[in-house]
N, CA, C and O atoms as a Tinker XYZ file with bonds, in Angstrom:
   260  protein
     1  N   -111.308000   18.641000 -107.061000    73     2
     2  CA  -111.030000   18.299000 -108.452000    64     1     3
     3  C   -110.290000   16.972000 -108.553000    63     2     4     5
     4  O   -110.442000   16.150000 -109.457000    81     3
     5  N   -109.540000   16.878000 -107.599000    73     3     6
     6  CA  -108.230000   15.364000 -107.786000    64     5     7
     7  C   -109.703000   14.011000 -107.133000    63     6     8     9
     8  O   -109.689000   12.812000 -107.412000    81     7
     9  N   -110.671000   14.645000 -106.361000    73     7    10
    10  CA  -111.113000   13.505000 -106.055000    64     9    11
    11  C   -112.015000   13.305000 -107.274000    63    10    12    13
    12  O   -112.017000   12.134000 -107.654000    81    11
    13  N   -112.821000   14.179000 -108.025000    73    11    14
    14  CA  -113.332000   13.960000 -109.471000    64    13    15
    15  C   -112.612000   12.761000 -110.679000    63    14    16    17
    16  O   -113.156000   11.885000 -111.351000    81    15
    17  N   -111.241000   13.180000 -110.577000    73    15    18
    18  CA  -110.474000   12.373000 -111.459000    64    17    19
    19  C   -110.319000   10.574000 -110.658000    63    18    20    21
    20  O   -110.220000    9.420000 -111.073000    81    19
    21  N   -110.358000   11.020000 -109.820000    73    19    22
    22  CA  -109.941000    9.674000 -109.052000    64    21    23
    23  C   -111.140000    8.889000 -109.056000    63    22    24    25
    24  O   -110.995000    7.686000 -108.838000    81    23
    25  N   -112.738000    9.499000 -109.338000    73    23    26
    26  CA  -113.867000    8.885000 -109.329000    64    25    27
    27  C   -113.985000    8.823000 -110.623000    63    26    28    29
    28  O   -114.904000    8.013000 -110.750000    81    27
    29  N   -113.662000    9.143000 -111.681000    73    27    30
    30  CA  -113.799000    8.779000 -113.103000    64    29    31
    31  C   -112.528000    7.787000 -113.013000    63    30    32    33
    32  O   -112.751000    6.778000 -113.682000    81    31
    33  N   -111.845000    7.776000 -112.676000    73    31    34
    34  CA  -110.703000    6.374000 -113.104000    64    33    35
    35  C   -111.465000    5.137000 -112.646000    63    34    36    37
    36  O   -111.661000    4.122000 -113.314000    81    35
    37  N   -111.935000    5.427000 -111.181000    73    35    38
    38  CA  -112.176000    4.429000 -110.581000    64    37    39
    39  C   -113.749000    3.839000 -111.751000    63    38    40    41
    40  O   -114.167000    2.682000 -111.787000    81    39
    41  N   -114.144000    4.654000 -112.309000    73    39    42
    42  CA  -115.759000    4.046000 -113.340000    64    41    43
    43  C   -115.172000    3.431000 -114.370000    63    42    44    45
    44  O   -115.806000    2.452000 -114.764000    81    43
    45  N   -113.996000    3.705000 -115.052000    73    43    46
    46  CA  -113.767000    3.458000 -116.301000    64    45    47
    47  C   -112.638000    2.176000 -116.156000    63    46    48    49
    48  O   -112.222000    1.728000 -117.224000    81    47
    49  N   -112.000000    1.421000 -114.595000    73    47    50
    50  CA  -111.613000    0.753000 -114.024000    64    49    51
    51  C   -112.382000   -0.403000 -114.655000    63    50    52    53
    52  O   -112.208000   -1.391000 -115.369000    81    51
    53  N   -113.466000    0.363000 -113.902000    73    51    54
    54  CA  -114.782000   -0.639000 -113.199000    64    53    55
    55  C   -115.524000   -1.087000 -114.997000    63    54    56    57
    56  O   -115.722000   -2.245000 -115.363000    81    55
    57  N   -115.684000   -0.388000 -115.472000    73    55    58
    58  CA  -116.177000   -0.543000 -116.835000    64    57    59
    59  C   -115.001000   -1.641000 -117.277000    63    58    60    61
    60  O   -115.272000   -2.837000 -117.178000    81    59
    61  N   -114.082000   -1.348000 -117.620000    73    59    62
    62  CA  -113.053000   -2.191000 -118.232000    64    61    63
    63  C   -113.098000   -3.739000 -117.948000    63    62    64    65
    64  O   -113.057000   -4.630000 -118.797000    81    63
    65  N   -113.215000   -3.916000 -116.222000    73    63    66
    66  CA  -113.231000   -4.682000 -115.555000    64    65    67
    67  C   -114.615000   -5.567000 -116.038000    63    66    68    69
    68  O   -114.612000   -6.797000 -115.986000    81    67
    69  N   -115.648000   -4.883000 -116.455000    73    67    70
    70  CA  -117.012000   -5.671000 -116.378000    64    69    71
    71  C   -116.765000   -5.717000 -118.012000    63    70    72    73
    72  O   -117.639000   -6.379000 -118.571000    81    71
    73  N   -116.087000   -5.339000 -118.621000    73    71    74
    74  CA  -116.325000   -5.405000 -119.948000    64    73    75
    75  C   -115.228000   -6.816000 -120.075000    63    74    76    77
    76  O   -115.446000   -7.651000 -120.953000    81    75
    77  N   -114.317000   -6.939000 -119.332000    73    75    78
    78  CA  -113.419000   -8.165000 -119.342000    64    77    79
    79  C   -113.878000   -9.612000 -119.035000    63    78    80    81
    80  O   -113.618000  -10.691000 -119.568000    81    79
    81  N   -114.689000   -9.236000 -117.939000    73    79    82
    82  CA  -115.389000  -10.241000 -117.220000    64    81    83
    83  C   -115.978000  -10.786000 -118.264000    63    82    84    85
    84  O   -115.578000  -11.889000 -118.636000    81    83
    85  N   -117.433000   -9.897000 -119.206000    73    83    86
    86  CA  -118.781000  -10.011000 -119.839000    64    85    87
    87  C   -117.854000  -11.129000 -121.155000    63    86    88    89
    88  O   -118.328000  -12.165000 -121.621000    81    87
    89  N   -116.331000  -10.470000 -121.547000    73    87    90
    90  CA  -115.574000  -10.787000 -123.147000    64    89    91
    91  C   -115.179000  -12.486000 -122.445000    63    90    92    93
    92  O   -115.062000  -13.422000 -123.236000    81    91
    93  N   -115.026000  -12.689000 -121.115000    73    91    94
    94  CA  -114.442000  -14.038000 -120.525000    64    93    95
    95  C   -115.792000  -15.211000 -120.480000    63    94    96    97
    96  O   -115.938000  -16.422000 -120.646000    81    95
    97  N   -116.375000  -14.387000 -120.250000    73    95    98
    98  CA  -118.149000  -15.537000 -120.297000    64    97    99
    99  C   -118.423000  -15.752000 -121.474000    63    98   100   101
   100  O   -118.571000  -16.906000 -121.877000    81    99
   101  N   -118.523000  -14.885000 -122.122000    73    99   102
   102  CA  -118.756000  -15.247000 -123.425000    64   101   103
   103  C   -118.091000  -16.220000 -124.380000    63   102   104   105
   104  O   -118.617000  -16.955000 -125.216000    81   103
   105  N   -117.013000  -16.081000 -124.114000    73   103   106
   106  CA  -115.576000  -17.054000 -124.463000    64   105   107
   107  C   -115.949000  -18.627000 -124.336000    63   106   108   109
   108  O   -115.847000  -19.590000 -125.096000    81   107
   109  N   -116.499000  -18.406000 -122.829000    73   107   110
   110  CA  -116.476000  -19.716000 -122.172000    64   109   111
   111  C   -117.990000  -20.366000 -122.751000    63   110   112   113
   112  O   -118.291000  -21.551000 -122.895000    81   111
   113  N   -118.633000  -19.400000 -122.962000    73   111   114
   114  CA  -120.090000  -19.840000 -123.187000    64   113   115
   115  C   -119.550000  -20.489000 -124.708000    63   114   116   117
   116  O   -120.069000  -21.600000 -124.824000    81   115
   117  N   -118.744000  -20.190000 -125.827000    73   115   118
   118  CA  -118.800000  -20.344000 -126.970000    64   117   119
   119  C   -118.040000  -22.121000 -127.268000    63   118   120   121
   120  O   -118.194000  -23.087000 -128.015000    81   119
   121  N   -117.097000  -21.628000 -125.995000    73   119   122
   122  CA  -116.173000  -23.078000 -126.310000    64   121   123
   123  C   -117.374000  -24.174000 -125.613000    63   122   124   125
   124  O   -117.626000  -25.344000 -125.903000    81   123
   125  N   -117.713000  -23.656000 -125.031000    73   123   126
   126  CA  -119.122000  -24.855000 -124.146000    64   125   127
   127  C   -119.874000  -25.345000 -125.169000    63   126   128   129
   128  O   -119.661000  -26.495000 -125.551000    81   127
   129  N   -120.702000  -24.689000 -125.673000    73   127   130
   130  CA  -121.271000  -24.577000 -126.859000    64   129   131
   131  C   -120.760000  -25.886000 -128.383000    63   130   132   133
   132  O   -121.076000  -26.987000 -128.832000    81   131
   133  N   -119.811000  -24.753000 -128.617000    73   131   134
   134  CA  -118.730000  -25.708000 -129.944000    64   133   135
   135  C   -118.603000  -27.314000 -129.143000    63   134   136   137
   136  O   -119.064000  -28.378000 -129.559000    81   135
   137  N   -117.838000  -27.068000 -127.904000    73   135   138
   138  CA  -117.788000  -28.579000 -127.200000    64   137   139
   139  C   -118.990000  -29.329000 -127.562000    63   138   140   141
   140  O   -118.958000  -30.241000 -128.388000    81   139
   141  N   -120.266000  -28.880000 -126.827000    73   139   142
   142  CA  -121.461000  -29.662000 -126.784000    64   141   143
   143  C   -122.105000  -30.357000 -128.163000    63   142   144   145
   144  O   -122.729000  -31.417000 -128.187000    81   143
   145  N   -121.761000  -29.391000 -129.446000    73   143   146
   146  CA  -121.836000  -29.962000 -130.945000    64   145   147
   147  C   -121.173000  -30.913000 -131.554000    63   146   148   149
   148  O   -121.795000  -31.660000 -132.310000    81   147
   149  N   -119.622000  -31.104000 -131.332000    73   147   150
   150  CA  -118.737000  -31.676000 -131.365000    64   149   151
   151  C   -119.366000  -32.784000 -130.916000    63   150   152   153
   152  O   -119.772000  -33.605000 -131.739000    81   151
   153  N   -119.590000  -33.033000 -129.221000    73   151   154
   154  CA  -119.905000  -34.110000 -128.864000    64   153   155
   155  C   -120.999000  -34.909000 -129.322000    63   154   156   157
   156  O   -121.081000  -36.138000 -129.312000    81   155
   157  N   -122.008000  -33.886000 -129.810000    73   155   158
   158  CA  -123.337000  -34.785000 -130.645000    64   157   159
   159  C   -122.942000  -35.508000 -131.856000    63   158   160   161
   160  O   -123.287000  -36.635000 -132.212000    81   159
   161  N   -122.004000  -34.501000 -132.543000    73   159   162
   162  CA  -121.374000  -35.000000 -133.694000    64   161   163
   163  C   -121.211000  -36.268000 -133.848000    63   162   164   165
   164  O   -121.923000  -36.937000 -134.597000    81   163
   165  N   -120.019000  -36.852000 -132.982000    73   163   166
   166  CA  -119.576000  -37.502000 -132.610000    64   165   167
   167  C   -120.085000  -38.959000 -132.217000    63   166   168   169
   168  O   -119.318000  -39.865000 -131.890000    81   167
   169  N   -121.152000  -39.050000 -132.273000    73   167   170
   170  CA  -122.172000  -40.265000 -132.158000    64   169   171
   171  C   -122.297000  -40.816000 -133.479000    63   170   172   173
   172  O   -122.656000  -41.989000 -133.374000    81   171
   173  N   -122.110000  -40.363000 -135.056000    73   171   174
   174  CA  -123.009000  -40.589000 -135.599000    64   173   175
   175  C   -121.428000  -41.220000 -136.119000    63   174   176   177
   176  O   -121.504000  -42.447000 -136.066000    81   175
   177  N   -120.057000  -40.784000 -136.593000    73   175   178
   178  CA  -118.772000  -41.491000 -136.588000    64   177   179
   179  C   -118.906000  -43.014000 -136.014000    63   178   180   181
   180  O   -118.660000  -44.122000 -136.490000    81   179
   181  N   -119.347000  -42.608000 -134.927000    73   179   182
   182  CA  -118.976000  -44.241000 -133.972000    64   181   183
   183  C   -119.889000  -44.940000 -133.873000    63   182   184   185
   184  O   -119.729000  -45.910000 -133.133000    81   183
   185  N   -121.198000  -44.780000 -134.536000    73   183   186
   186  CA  -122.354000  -45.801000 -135.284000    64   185   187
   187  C   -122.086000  -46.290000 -136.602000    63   186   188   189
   188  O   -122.326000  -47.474000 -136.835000    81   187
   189  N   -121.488000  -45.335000 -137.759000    73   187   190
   190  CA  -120.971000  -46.055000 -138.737000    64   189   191
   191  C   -119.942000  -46.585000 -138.827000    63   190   192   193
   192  O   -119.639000  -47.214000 -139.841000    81   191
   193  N   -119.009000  -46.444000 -137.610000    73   191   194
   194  CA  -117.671000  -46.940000 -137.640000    64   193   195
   195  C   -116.591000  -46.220000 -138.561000    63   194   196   197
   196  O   -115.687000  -46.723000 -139.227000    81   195
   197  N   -116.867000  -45.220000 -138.438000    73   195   198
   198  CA  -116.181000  -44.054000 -139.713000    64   197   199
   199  C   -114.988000  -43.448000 -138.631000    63   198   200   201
   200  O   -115.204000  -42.796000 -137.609000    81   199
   201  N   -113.705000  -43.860000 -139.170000    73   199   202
   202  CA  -112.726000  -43.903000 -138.373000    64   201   203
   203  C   -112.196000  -42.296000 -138.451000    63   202   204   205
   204  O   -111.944000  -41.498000 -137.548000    81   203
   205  N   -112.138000  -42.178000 -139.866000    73   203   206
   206  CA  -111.884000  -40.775000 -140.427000    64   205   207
   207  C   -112.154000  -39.578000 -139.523000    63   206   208   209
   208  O   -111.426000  -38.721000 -139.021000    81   207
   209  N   -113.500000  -39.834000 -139.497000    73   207   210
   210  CA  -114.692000  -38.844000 -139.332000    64   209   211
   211  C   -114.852000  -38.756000 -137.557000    63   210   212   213
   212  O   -115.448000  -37.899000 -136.904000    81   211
   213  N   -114.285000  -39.659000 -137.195000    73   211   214
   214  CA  -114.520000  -39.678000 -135.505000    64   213   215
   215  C   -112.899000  -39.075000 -135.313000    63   214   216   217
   216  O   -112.735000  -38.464000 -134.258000    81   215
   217  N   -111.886000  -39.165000 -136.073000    73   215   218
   218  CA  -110.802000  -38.681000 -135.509000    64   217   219
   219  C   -110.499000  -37.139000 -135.975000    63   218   220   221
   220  O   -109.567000  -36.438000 -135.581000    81   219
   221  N   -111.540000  -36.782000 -136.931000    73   219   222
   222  CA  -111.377000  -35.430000 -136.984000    64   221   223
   223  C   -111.844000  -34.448000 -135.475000    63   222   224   225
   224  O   -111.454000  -33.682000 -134.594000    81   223
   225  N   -112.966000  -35.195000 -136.043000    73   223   226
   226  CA  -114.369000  -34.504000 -134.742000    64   225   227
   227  C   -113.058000  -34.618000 -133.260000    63   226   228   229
   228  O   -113.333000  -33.685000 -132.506000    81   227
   229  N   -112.100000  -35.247000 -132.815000    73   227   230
   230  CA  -111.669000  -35.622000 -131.629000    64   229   231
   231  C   -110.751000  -34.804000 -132.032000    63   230   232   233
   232  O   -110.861000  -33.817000 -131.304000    81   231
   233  N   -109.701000  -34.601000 -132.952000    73   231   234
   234  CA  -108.875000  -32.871000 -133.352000    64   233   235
   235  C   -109.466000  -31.960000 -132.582000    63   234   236   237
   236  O   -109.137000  -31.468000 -131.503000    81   235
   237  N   -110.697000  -31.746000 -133.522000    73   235   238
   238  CA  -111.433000  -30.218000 -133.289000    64   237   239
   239  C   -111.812000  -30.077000 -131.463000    63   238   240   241
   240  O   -111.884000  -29.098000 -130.720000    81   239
   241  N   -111.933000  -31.073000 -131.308000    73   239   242
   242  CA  -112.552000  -31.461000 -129.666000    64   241   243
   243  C   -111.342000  -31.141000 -128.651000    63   242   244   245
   244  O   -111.489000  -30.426000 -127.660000    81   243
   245  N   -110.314000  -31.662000 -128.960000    73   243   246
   246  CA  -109.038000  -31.040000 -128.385000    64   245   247
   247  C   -108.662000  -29.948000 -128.358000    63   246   248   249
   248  O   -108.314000  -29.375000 -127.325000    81   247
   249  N   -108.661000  -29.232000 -129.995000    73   247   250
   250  CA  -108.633000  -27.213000 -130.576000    64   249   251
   251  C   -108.867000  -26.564000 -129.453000    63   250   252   253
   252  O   -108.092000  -25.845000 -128.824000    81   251
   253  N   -110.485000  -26.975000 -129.112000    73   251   254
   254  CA  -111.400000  -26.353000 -128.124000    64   253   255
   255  C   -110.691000  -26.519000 -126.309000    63   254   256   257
   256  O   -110.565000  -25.688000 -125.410000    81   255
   257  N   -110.533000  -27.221000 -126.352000    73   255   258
   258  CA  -109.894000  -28.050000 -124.710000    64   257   259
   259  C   -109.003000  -27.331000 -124.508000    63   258   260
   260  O   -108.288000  -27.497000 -123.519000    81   259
C-alpha cells in the first residue's frame, strides 16, 4: 500500500513537473514571438524618422527583455 502512494506522488510529481516545463515554453515561445513583431515594427519608425514611434516600440521591446 505505502509503495502505491509513493507511485501516485511520484505521477502527480511528474505531471506537475511537465505541466511546469509545457507553462515555461510557452512563456518563452510568447515573449519570442511579441519580440519578433516589435522588431518588424520597428522598421517602419526608422524609415519615417518618427522619433515618437521608434521610442515607444524600444519601451515595449525592453517590457519583454
Amino acid at each position: 500500500m505505502e509503495n502505491n502512494a509513493l507511485n501516485e506522488m511520484n505521477r502527480v510529481d511528474s505531471n506537475l513537473r511537465d505541466e511546469m516545463l509545457a507553462e515555461l515554453f510557452l512563456d518563452q515561445m510568447m515573449d519570442d514571438f511579441k519580440r519578433s513583431k516589435i522588431l518588424e515594427e520597428i522598421d517602419l519608425p526608422l524609415k519615417n524618422k518618427d522619433k515618437e514611434a521608434f521610442l515607444r516600440l524600444i519601451e515595449e521591446l525592453k517590457s519583454i527583455a
